[in-house]
Amino acid sequence: MAAAYSTACRLLLKPPSLFFFRASTLFMLPPNPSSFRPLTLALASSTSVQSPMASPSSSSFLDRKAQGVLHFVKYHGLGNDFIMVDNRDSTEPRITPEQAVKLCDRNFGIGADGVIFVMPGTNGADYTMRIFNSDGSEPEMCGNGVRCFARFIAELENHQGKHSFTIHTGAGLIVPEIQEDGQVKVDMGQPILAGPEVPTKIPGTQNDAVVKAGLEVDGLTWNVTCVSMGNPHCITFGTAASQGLEVDKIKLAEIGPKFEHHELFPARTNTEFVQILSRSHLKMRVWERGAGKLSKIFS
């Protein structure tokens, strides 16, 4: 049995969008149905968006026509978490990028790496995915976000068993596949290695590809490889003078933004810091463009 956990937070957005965000009922699913613990998986919630003088809304989560109420579900993929919004009845996002910044705030908002909108399909696709990052920017797409999107669609449409559909993104057409066990398989397509298409202004080392190129960051020369999977990535295994990285020792919040906003990445970049553990195992920390450091270390 799902238990209800209520909370309230008020966020005042700066002009011209003067609204209060008031968190309403938050439904929680305990790992053991017989005992409820507050810190569990959020299944569904609603947040009312209203003017400062408006009276609080009493609309339920299921009342999707209620004015001024933003309904959402919280999903994550490997700790990369998103506020999911059912936006299938409109080609315009329900909230602005500025409002998304407030909602993604982990101290005064809901807390997330971004807001994902499920929208009507365009260019022959079944659905369209748009994302506002926690800094208000809009990326082309996100791999973890696509997986969350697919699971959200499966819940909304009540899909059973193995199922696939097409999603239009800023990076092109993506075709996720829901597996029998509920996991999501996504073909991300061919990686783009040509520097100008990543995009990066770092000179190519192998034809146009940027592989093990030198990049000056914070007074050090880093060996980097650049690739696009629909959005730009910069992968480094360490500096030119080092024998490899110890990713646990990296001050990610300090060095990450210096990669992201480097002048040689005109569209900014995601950055992966990789440590080789063995021939079969790597350890990686990620600085995500527009969202900052991810909460998990991947290995």
PDB file of C-alpha atoms in Angstrom, residues 8-197:
ATOM      1  CA  ALA A   8       5.346  22.277   1.267  1.00  0.00           C
ATOM      2  CA  CYS A   9       7.836  24.608  -0.314  1.00  0.00           C
ATOM      3  CA  ARG A  10       7.313  28.075  -1.759  1.00  0.00           C
ATOM      4  CA  LEU A  11       9.602  29.406  -4.450  1.00  0.00           C
ATOM      5  CA  LEU A  12       9.270  32.957  -5.700  1.00  0.00           C
ATOM      6  CA  LEU A  13      10.436  33.316  -9.282  1.00  0.00           C
ATOM      7  CA  LYS A  14      11.976  36.598 -10.336  1.00  0.00           C
ATOM      8  CA  PRO A  15      10.154  38.873 -12.841  1.00  0.00           C
ATOM      9  CA  PRO A  16       8.692  38.514 -15.355  1.00  0.00           C
ATOM     10  CA  SER A  17       7.583  35.090 -14.087  1.00  0.00           C
ATOM     11  CA  LEU A  18       6.202  35.869 -10.634  1.00  0.00           C
ATOM     12  CA  PHE A  19       4.832  32.595  -9.375  1.00  0.00           C
ATOM     13  CA  PHE A  20       4.860  30.529  -6.235  1.00  0.00           C
ATOM     14  CA  PHE A  21       5.556  26.817  -6.427  1.00  0.00           C
ATOM     15  CA  ARG A  22       3.783  24.929  -3.670  1.00  0.00           C
ATOM     16  CA  ALA A  23       4.563  21.229  -3.376  1.00  0.00           C
ATOM     17  CA  SER A  24       1.415  19.227  -2.782  1.00  0.00           C
ATOM     18  CA  THR A  25       0.924  15.547  -1.948  1.00  0.00           C
ATOM     19  CA  LEU A  26       3.953  13.340  -2.561  1.00  0.00           C
ATOM     20  CA  PHE A  27       3.185   9.641  -2.802  1.00  0.00           C
ATOM     21  CA  MET A  28       5.898   7.297  -1.629  1.00  0.00           C
ATOM     22  CA  LEU A  29       6.379   3.575  -2.151  1.00  0.00           C
ATOM     23  CA  PRO A  30       8.176   1.865   0.747  1.00  0.00           C
ATOM     24  CA  PRO A  31      10.551  -1.011  -0.049  1.00  0.00           C
ATOM     25  CA  ASN A  32       8.540  -3.079   2.425  1.00  0.00           C
ATOM     26  CA  PRO A  33       4.776  -2.349   2.109  1.00  0.00           C
ATOM     27  CA  SER A  34       4.229  -3.197   5.769  1.00  0.00           C
ATOM     28  CA  SER A  35       6.511  -0.427   6.992  1.00  0.00           C
ATOM     29  CA  PHE A  36       6.701   3.127   5.671  1.00  0.00           C
ATOM     30  CA  ARG A  37       9.993   5.010   5.729  1.00  0.00           C
ATOM     31  CA  PRO A  38      10.195   8.627   4.501  1.00  0.00           C
ATOM     32  CA  LEU A  39      13.266   8.240   2.289  1.00  0.00           C
ATOM     33  CA  THR A  40      11.923   5.974  -0.448  1.00  0.00           C
ATOM     34  CA  LEU A  41      11.024   6.066  -4.129  1.00  0.00           C
ATOM     35  CA  ALA A  42       8.793   8.943  -5.200  1.00  0.00           C
ATOM     36  CA  LEU A  43       6.073   7.692  -7.526  1.00  0.00           C
ATOM     37  CA  ALA A  44       3.869  10.678  -8.180  1.00  0.00           C
ATOM     38  CA  SER A  45       3.362  14.219  -7.073  1.00  0.00           C
ATOM     39  CA  SER A  46       1.795  17.507  -8.047  1.00  0.00           C
ATOM     40  CA  THR A  47       3.055  21.027  -7.713  1.00  0.00           C
ATOM     41  CA  SER A  48       0.785  24.029  -8.048  1.00  0.00           C
ATOM     42  CA  VAL A  49       1.981  27.006 -10.051  1.00  0.00           C
ATOM     43  CA  GLN A  50       0.063  30.084  -9.010  1.00  0.00           C
ATOM     44  CA  SER A  51       0.331  33.824  -8.551  1.00  0.00           C
ATOM     45  CA  PRO A  52       1.384  35.056  -5.095  1.00  0.00           C
ATOM     46  CA  MET A  53      -2.164  36.143  -4.221  1.00  0.00           C
ATOM     47  CA  ALA A  54      -3.911  32.991  -5.451  1.00  0.00           C
ATOM     48  CA  SER A  55      -5.438  30.574  -2.994  1.00  0.00           C
ATOM     49  CA  PRO A  56      -3.829  27.119  -2.685  1.00  0.00           C
ATOM     50  CA  SER A  57      -5.098  24.499  -5.095  1.00  0.00           C
ATOM     51  CA  SER A  58      -6.732  21.358  -3.753  1.00  0.00           C
ATOM     52  CA  SER A  59      -6.606  19.535  -7.094  1.00  0.00           C
ATOM     53  CA  SER A  60      -5.694  15.863  -7.052  1.00  0.00           C
ATOM     54  CA  PHE A  61      -2.853  14.288  -9.018  1.00  0.00           C
ATOM     55  CA  LEU A  62      -5.350  12.716 -11.412  1.00  0.00           C
ATOM     56  CA  ASP A  63      -7.057  16.023 -12.238  1.00  0.00           C
ATOM     57  CA  ARG A  64      -4.872  16.961 -15.176  1.00  0.00           C
ATOM     58  CA  LYS A  65      -7.162  19.783 -16.323  1.00  0.00           C
ATOM     59  CA  ALA A  66      -6.757  21.774 -13.118  1.00  0.00           C
ATOM     60  CA  GLN A  67      -5.387  25.212 -13.937  1.00  0.00           C
ATOM     61  CA  GLY A  68      -2.138  26.226 -12.323  1.00  0.00           C
ATOM     62  CA  VAL A  69      -1.121  22.712 -11.278  1.00  0.00           C
ATOM     63  CA  LEU A  70       2.007  21.017 -12.589  1.00  0.00           C
ATOM     64  CA  HIS A  71       1.782  17.235 -12.283  1.00  0.00           C
ATOM     65  CA  PHE A  72       5.042  15.336 -12.303  1.00  0.00           C
ATOM     66  CA  VAL A  73       6.726  12.026 -11.571  1.00  0.00           C
ATOM     67  CA  LYS A  74      10.354  11.723 -10.408  1.00  0.00           C
ATOM     68  CA  TYR A  75      12.617   9.237 -12.223  1.00  0.00           C
ATOM     69  CA  HIS A  76      16.347   8.562 -12.227  1.00  0.00           C
ATOM     70  CA  GLY A  77      18.831   6.574 -14.296  1.00  0.00           C
ATOM     71  CA  LEU A  78      22.071   5.731 -12.462  1.00  0.00           C
ATOM     72  CA  GLY A  79      21.404   8.637 -10.115  1.00  0.00           C
ATOM     73  CA  ASN A  80      20.825  11.072 -12.997  1.00  0.00           C
ATOM     74  CA  ASP A  81      17.397  12.290 -11.829  1.00  0.00           C
ATOM     75  CA  PHE A  82      14.611  14.081 -13.638  1.00  0.00           C
ATOM     76  CA  ILE A  83      11.225  15.671 -13.058  1.00  0.00           C
ATOM     77  CA  MET A  84       8.986  14.011 -15.656  1.00  0.00           C
ATOM     78  CA  VAL A  85       6.040  16.029 -17.006  1.00  0.00           C
ATOM     79  CA  ASP A  86       3.192  14.651 -19.142  1.00  0.00           C
ATOM     80  CA  ASN A  87       3.009  17.313 -21.861  1.00  0.00           C
ATOM     81  CA  ARG A  88       1.281  15.229 -24.552  1.00  0.00           C
ATOM     82  CA  ASP A  89      -1.523  17.748 -25.079  1.00  0.00           C
ATOM     83  CA  SER A  90       0.741  20.630 -26.122  1.00  0.00           C
ATOM     84  CA  THR A  91       3.802  21.353 -28.235  1.00  0.00           C
ATOM     85  CA  GLU A  92       4.907  24.011 -25.733  1.00  0.00           C
ATOM     86  CA  PRO A  93       6.479  23.085 -22.367  1.00  0.00           C
ATOM     87  CA  ARG A  94       4.237  23.687 -19.365  1.00  0.00           C
ATOM     88  CA  ILE A  95       6.902  25.726 -17.587  1.00  0.00           C
ATOM     89  CA  THR A  96       9.671  28.107 -18.594  1.00  0.00           C
ATOM     90  CA  PRO A  97      13.405  27.432 -18.299  1.00  0.00           C
ATOM     91  CA  GLU A  98      13.508  29.934 -15.422  1.00  0.00           C
ATOM     92  CA  GLN A  99      10.827  27.988 -13.571  1.00  0.00           C
ATOM     93  CA  ALA A 100      12.691  24.735 -14.262  1.00  0.00           C
ATOM     94  CA  VAL A 101      15.757  26.184 -12.521  1.00  0.00           C
ATOM     95  CA  LYS A 102      13.670  26.831  -9.400  1.00  0.00           C
ATOM     96  CA  LEU A 103      12.072  23.379  -9.460  1.00  0.00           C
ATOM     97  CA  CYS A 104      15.453  21.654  -9.857  1.00  0.00           C
ATOM     98  CA  ASP A 105      16.956  23.456  -6.853  1.00  0.00           C
ATOM     99  CA  ARG A 106      17.834  20.743  -4.311  1.00  0.00           C
ATOM    100  CA  ASN A 107      17.480  23.039  -1.319  1.00  0.00           C
ATOM    101  CA  PHE A 108      14.336  25.024  -2.086  1.00  0.00           C
ATOM    102  CA  GLY A 109      12.703  23.115  -4.951  1.00  0.00           C
ATOM    103  CA  ILE A 110      11.889  19.534  -5.845  1.00  0.00           C
ATOM    104  CA  GLY A 111      15.504  18.791  -6.717  1.00  0.00           C
ATOM    105  CA  ALA A 112      16.640  17.261 -10.011  1.00  0.00           C
ATOM    106  CA  ASP A 113      19.231  17.387 -12.775  1.00  0.00           C
ATOM    107  CA  GLY A 114      16.544  18.514 -15.208  1.00  0.00           C
ATOM    108  CA  VAL A 115      12.905  18.586 -16.286  1.00  0.00           C
ATOM    109  CA  ILE A 116      11.799  16.292 -19.127  1.00  0.00           C
ATOM    110  CA  PHE A 117       8.624  16.922 -21.129  1.00  0.00           C
ATOM    111  CA  VAL A 118       6.735  14.146 -22.956  1.00  0.00           C
ATOM    112  CA  MET A 119       5.293  15.972 -25.973  1.00  0.00           C
ATOM    113  CA  PRO A 120       3.373  15.100 -29.160  1.00  0.00           C
ATOM    114  CA  GLY A 121       5.439  13.527 -31.909  1.00  0.00           C
ATOM    115  CA  THR A 122       6.882  15.576 -34.759  1.00  0.00           C
ATOM    116  CA  ASN A 123       8.470  14.616 -38.082  1.00  0.00           C
ATOM    117  CA  GLY A 124       6.674  11.260 -38.005  1.00  0.00           C
ATOM    118  CA  ALA A 125       7.886  10.239 -34.532  1.00  0.00           C
ATOM    119  CA  ASP A 126       5.531   8.877 -31.877  1.00  0.00           C
ATOM    120  CA  TYR A 127       6.691  11.382 -29.249  1.00  0.00           C
ATOM    121  CA  THR A 128       8.930  14.407 -28.811  1.00  0.00           C
ATOM    122  CA  MET A 129      11.315  14.832 -25.885  1.00  0.00           C
ATOM    123  CA  ARG A 130      12.462  18.201 -24.621  1.00  0.00           C
ATOM    124  CA  ILE A 131      14.665  18.815 -21.588  1.00  0.00           C
ATOM    125  CA  PHE A 132      15.441  21.841 -19.465  1.00  0.00           C
ATOM    126  CA  ASN A 133      18.640  21.378 -17.472  1.00  0.00           C
ATOM    127  CA  SER A 134      18.903  22.529 -13.877  1.00  0.00           C
ATOM    128  CA  ASP A 135      20.625  25.707 -15.120  1.00  0.00           C
ATOM    129  CA  GLY A 136      17.806  26.451 -17.582  1.00  0.00           C
ATOM    130  CA  SER A 137      19.701  25.423 -20.713  1.00  0.00           C
ATOM    131  CA  GLU A 138      18.190  22.973 -23.198  1.00  0.00           C
ATOM    132  CA  PRO A 139      20.389  20.049 -24.333  1.00  0.00           C
ATOM    133  CA  GLU A 140      19.893  18.088 -27.529  1.00  0.00           C
ATOM    134  CA  MET A 141      19.133  14.891 -25.609  1.00  0.00           C
ATOM    135  CA  CYS A 142      20.307  12.772 -22.670  1.00  0.00           C
ATOM    136  CA  GLY A 143      20.938   9.025 -22.597  1.00  0.00           C
ATOM    137  CA  ASN A 144      19.693   8.491 -19.048  1.00  0.00           C
ATOM    138  CA  GLY A 145      16.862  10.894 -19.790  1.00  0.00           C
ATOM    139  CA  VAL A 146      15.770   8.818 -22.792  1.00  0.00           C
ATOM    140  CA  ARG A 147      15.565   5.717 -20.593  1.00  0.00           C
ATOM    141  CA  CYS A 148      13.472   7.582 -18.031  1.00  0.00           C
ATOM    142  CA  PHE A 149      11.320   8.966 -20.860  1.00  0.00           C
ATOM    143  CA  ALA A 150      10.680   5.463 -22.197  1.00  0.00           C
ATOM    144  CA  ARG A 151       9.674   4.080 -18.798  1.00  0.00           C
ATOM    145  CA  PHE A 152       7.415   7.077 -18.213  1.00  0.00           C
ATOM    146  CA  ILE A 153       5.695   6.464 -21.568  1.00  0.00           C
ATOM    147  CA  ALA A 154       5.217   2.805 -20.663  1.00  0.00           C
ATOM    148  CA  GLU A 155       3.478   3.897 -17.454  1.00  0.00           C
ATOM    149  CA  LEU A 156       1.364   6.572 -19.146  1.00  0.00           C
ATOM    150  CA  GLU A 157       0.264   4.326 -22.005  1.00  0.00           C
ATOM    151  CA  ASN A 158       0.066   1.181 -19.864  1.00  0.00           C
ATOM    152  CA  HIS A 159       2.297  -0.764 -22.245  1.00  0.00           C
ATOM    153  CA  GLN A 160       2.702  -4.433 -21.351  1.00  0.00           C
ATOM    154  CA  GLY A 161       5.636  -6.647 -22.299  1.00  0.00           C
ATOM    155  CA  LYS A 162       8.223  -5.853 -24.944  1.00  0.00           C
ATOM    156  CA  HIS A 163       7.490  -2.622 -26.766  1.00  0.00           C
ATOM    157  CA  SER A 164       9.286   0.028 -28.811  1.00  0.00           C
ATOM    158  CA  PHE A 165       8.450   3.494 -30.132  1.00  0.00           C
ATOM    159  CA  THR A 166      10.155   6.485 -31.739  1.00  0.00           C
ATOM    160  CA  ILE A 167      11.184   9.712 -30.009  1.00  0.00           C
ATOM    161  CA  HIS A 168      12.086  12.939 -31.768  1.00  0.00           C
ATOM    162  CA  THR A 169      14.948  14.730 -29.977  1.00  0.00           C
ATOM    163  CA  GLY A 170      17.266  17.610 -30.721  1.00  0.00           C
ATOM    164  CA  ALA A 171      19.863  14.984 -31.655  1.00  0.00           C
ATOM    165  CA  GLY A 172      17.576  13.158 -34.077  1.00  0.00           C
ATOM    166  CA  LEU A 173      15.369  10.079 -33.862  1.00  0.00           C
ATOM    167  CA  ILE A 174      15.841   7.720 -30.899  1.00  0.00           C
ATOM    168  CA  VAL A 175      14.170   4.284 -30.709  1.00  0.00           C
ATOM    169  CA  PRO A 176      14.064   2.884 -27.152  1.00  0.00           C
ATOM    170  CA  GLU A 177      12.827  -0.632 -26.486  1.00  0.00           C
ATOM    171  CA  ILE A 178      11.067  -1.715 -23.309  1.00  0.00           C
ATOM    172  CA  GLN A 179      12.213  -5.235 -22.401  1.00  0.00           C
ATOM    173  CA  GLU A 180      10.057  -7.982 -20.899  1.00  0.00           C
ATOM    174  CA  ASP A 181      11.585  -7.344 -17.466  1.00  0.00           C
ATOM    175  CA  GLY A 182      10.840  -3.616 -17.672  1.00  0.00           C
ATOM    176  CA  GLN A 183      14.392  -2.504 -18.422  1.00  0.00           C
ATOM    177  CA  VAL A 184      14.960  -0.070 -21.273  1.00  0.00           C
ATOM    178  CA  LYS A 185      17.300  -0.733 -24.199  1.00  0.00           C
ATOM    179  CA  VAL A 186      18.362   2.263 -26.295  1.00  0.00           C
ATOM    180  CA  ASP A 187      20.338   2.240 -29.537  1.00  0.00           C
ATOM    181  CA  MET A 188      22.295   5.491 -29.295  1.00  0.00           C
ATOM    182  CA  GLY A 189      23.471   5.273 -32.904  1.00  0.00           C
ATOM    183  CA  GLN A 190      26.956   5.800 -34.286  1.00  0.00           C
ATOM    184  CA  PRO A 191      29.319   8.075 -32.327  1.00  0.00           C
ATOM    185  CA  ILE A 192      30.374  11.285 -34.049  1.00  0.00           C
ATOM    186  CA  LEU A 193      34.140  11.746 -33.864  1.00  0.00           C
ATOM    187  CA  ALA A 194      34.751  14.617 -36.293  1.00  0.00           C
ATOM    188  CA  GLY A 195      35.789  17.586 -34.169  1.00  0.00           C
ATOM    189  CA  PRO A 196      33.686  20.266 -35.913  1.00  0.00           C
ATOM    190  CA  GLU A 197      30.583  18.091 -35.501  1.00  0.00           C
TER     191      GLU A 197
END
